[in-house]
Coordinates of C-alpha atoms in Angstrom, one line a residue:
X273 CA 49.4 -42.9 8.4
X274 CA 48.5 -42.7 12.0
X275 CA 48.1 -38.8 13.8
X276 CA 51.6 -39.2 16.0
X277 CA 53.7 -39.9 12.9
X278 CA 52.6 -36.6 11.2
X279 CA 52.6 -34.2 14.5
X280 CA 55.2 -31.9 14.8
X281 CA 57.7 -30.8 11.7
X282 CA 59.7 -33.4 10.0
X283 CA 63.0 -33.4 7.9
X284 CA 63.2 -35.9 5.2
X285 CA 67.0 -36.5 4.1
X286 CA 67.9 -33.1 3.9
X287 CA 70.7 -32.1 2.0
X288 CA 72.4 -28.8 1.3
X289 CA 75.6 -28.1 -0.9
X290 CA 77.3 -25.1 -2.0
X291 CA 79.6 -25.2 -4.9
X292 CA 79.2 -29.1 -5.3
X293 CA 80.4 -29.4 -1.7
X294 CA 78.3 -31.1 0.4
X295 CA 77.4 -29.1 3.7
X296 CA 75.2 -31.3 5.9
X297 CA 72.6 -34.4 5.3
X298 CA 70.4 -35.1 8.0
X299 CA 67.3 -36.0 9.4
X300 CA 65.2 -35.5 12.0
X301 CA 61.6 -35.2 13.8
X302 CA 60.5 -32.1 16.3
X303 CA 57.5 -32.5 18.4
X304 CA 55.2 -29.5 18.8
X305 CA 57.0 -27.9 22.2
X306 CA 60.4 -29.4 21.5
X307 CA 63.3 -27.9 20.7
X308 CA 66.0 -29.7 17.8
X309 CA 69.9 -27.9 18.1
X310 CA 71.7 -28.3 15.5
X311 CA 75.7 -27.2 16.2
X312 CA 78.5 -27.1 13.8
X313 CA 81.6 -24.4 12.9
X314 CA 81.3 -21.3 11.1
X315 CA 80.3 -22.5 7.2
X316 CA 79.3 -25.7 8.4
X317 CA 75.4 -25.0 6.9
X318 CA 73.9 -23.9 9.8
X319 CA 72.2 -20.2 8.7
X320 CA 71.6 -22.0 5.5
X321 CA 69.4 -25.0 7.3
X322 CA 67.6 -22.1 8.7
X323 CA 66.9 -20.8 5.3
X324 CA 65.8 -23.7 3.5
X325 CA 63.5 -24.3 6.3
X326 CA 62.1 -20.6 6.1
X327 CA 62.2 -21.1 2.4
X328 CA 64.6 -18.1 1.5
X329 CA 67.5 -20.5 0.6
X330 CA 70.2 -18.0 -1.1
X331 CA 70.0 -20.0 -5.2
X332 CA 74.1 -20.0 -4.6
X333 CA 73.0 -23.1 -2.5
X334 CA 71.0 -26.5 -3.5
X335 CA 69.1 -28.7 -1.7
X336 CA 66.9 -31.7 -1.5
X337 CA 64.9 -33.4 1.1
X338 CA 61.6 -32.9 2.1
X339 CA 59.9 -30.8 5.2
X340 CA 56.8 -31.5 6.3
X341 CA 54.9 -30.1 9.3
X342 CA 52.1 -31.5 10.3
X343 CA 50.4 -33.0 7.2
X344 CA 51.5 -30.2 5.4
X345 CA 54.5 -30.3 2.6
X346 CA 56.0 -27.4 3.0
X347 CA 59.1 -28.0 0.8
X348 CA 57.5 -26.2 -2.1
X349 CA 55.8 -23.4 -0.7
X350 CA 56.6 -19.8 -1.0
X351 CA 58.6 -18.5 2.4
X352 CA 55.4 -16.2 2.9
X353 CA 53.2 -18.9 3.2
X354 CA 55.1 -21.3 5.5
X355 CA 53.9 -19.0 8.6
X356 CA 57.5 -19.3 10.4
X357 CA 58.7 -17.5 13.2
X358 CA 62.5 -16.3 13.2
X359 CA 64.9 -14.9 15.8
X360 CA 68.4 -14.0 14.8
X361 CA 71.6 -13.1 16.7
X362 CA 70.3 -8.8 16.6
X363 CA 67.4 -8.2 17.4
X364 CA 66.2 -6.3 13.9
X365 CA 63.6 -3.9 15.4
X366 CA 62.5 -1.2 13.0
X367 CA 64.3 2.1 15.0
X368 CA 61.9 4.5 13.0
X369 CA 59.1 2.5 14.6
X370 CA 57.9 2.8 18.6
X371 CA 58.3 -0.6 20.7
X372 CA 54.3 -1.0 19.8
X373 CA 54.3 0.1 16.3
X374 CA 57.2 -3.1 16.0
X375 CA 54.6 -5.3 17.4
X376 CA 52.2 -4.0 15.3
X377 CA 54.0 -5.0 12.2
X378 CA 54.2 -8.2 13.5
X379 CA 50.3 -8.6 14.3
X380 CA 48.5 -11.6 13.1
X381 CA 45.6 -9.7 10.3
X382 CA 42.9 -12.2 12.6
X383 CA 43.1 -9.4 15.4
X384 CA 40.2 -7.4 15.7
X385 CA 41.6 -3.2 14.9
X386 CA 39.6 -1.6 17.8
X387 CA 42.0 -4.5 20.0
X388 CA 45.0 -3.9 18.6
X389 CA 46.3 -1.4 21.7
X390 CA 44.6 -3.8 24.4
X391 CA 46.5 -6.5 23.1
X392 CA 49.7 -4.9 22.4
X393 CA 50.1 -3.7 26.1
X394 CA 49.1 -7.3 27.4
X395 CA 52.0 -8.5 25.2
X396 CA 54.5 -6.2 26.7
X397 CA 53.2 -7.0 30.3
X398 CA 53.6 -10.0 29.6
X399 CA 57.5 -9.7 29.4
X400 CA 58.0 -7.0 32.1
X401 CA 57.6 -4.1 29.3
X402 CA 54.5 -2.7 30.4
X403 CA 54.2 1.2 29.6
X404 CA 56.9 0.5 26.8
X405 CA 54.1 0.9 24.1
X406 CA 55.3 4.5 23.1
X407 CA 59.4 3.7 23.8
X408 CA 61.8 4.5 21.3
X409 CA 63.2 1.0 20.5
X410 CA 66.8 2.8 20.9
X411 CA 66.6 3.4 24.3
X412 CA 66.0 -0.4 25.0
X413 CA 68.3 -3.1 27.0
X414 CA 69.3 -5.5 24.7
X415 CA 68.0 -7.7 26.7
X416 CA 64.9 -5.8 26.5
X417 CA 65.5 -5.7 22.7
X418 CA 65.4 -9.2 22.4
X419 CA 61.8 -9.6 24.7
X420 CA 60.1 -7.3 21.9
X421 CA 61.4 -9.0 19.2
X422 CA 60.3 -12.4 20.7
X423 CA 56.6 -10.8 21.2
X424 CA 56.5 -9.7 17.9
X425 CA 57.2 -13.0 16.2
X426 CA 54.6 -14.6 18.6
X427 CA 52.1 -11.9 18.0
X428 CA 52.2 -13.5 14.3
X429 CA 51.1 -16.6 15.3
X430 CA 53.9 -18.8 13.9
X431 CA 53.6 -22.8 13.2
X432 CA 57.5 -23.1 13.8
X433 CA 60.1 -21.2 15.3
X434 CA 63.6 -21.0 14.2
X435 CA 66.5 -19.5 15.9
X436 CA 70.0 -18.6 14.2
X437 CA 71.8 -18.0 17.7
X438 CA 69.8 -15.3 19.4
X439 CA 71.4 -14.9 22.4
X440 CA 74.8 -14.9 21.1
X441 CA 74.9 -11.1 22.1
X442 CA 73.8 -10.9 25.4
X443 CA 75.7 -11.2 28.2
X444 CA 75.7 -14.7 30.7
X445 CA 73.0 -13.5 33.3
X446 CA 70.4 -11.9 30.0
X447 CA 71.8 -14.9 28.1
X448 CA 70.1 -17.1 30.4
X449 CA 67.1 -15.3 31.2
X450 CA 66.2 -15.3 27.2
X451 CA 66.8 -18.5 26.9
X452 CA 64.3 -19.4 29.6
X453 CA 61.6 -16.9 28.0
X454 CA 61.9 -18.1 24.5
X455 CA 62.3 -21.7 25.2
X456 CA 59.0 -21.7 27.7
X457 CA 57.4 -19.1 25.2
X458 CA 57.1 -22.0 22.6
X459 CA 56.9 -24.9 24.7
X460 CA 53.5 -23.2 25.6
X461 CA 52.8 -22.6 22.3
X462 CA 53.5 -26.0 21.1
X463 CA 56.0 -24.6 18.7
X464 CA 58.6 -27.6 17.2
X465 CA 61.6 -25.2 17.3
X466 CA 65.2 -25.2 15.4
X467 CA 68.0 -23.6 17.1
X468 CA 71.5 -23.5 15.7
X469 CA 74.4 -22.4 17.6
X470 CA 77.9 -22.6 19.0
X471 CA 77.2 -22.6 22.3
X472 CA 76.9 -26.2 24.5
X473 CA 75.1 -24.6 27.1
X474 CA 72.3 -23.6 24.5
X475 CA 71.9 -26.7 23.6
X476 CA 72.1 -28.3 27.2
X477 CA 69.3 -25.7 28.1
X478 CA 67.2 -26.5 24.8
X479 CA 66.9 -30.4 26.3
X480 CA 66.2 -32.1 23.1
X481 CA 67.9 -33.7 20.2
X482 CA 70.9 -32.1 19.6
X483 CA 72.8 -32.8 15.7
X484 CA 75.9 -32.1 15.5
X485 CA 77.5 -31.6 11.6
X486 CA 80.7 -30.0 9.9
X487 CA 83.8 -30.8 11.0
X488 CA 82.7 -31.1 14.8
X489 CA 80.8 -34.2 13.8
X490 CA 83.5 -36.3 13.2
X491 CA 85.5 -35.3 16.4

């Protein structure tokens, strides 16, 4: 098989049901730096995509297909072991943890322990936070919120970033400004990326391939 055909993350005929209702078959090809939207109503199978991509499919639902990224399989592999990074609609930071210790948790085991503090700081400069090391996460912006919780999941060095509507929350002006972080944030990563949501101008923003399923599909 030549390189180009196995670059990037690949869905094979993916199918999810619930119940013996069928959800949503599709398939598609992201290219490391590009950005796949997948849009559909509540119940449609969007959280549950996300899932069966991540690995952590709730056994209520079943699915076939295969995902592939890279020349990897990962369709079988333990959720652990598929090294993916997720945003979701909160921003989930651990309140009993500082803004550091949350990056912390998030640190890729490959970083040295005497540069752990070094490289924490450089993270948060590098999103306006600098001198938010010690910050009690409760006294955060959301949108300030949602720039840790992007640094974290980056900090673990993630081969694919998915994103159940993350800036659902935040209002039009930090919606937009988040957007533009995380969606430059992987295109310089090379990240292929999977964001679902119910919002067109997400998806306008996103610039790639944009799948439409549920009952919005057929309208």
């Amino acid at each position: 098989m030549k390189p180009d055909m196995t670059d990037g993350l690949h869905l094979e005929a993916i199918s999810i049901a619930l119940n013996g209702r069928m959800l949503l078959s599709l398939s598609a090809r992201v290219r490391p730096g590009e950005i796949l939207t997948v849009m559909g109503p509540s119940g449609s199978g969007k959280s549950a995509l996300l899932a069966a991509l991540g690995g952590f499919l709730d056994p209520a639902f079943t699915a076939s297909g295969r995902i592939r990224i890279d020349t990897d399989d990962l369709t079988s592999v333990a959720a652990e072991k598929r090294r993916f990074g997720m945003l979701f609609q909160d921003p989930l930071l651990f309140p009993h943890l500082s803004v550091g210790g949350n990056l912390l948790f998030g640190l890729t085991p490959s970083i040295v322990r005497r540069d752990q503090r070094r490289r924490m700081e450089q993270a948060l400069a590098d999103v306006e936070l600098e001198g938010f090391f010690d910050r009690d996460p409760a006294t955060l912006s959301g949108g300030q919120k949602a720039r840790v919780a992007l640094q974290r999941v980056m900090l673990s060095a993630p081969r694919l970033l998915l994103l159940d509507e993350p800036f659902s929350k935040l209002d039009s002006g930090l919606r937009q400004q988040t957007r533009n972080l995380i969606f430059s944030r992987a295109k310089s990563a090379r990240l292929p990326v999977v964001l679902v949501t119910h919002d067109q101008a997400d998806a306008e923003a996103a610039g790639g391939e944009i799948l439409v399923i549920g009952e919005e599909a057929g309208r």
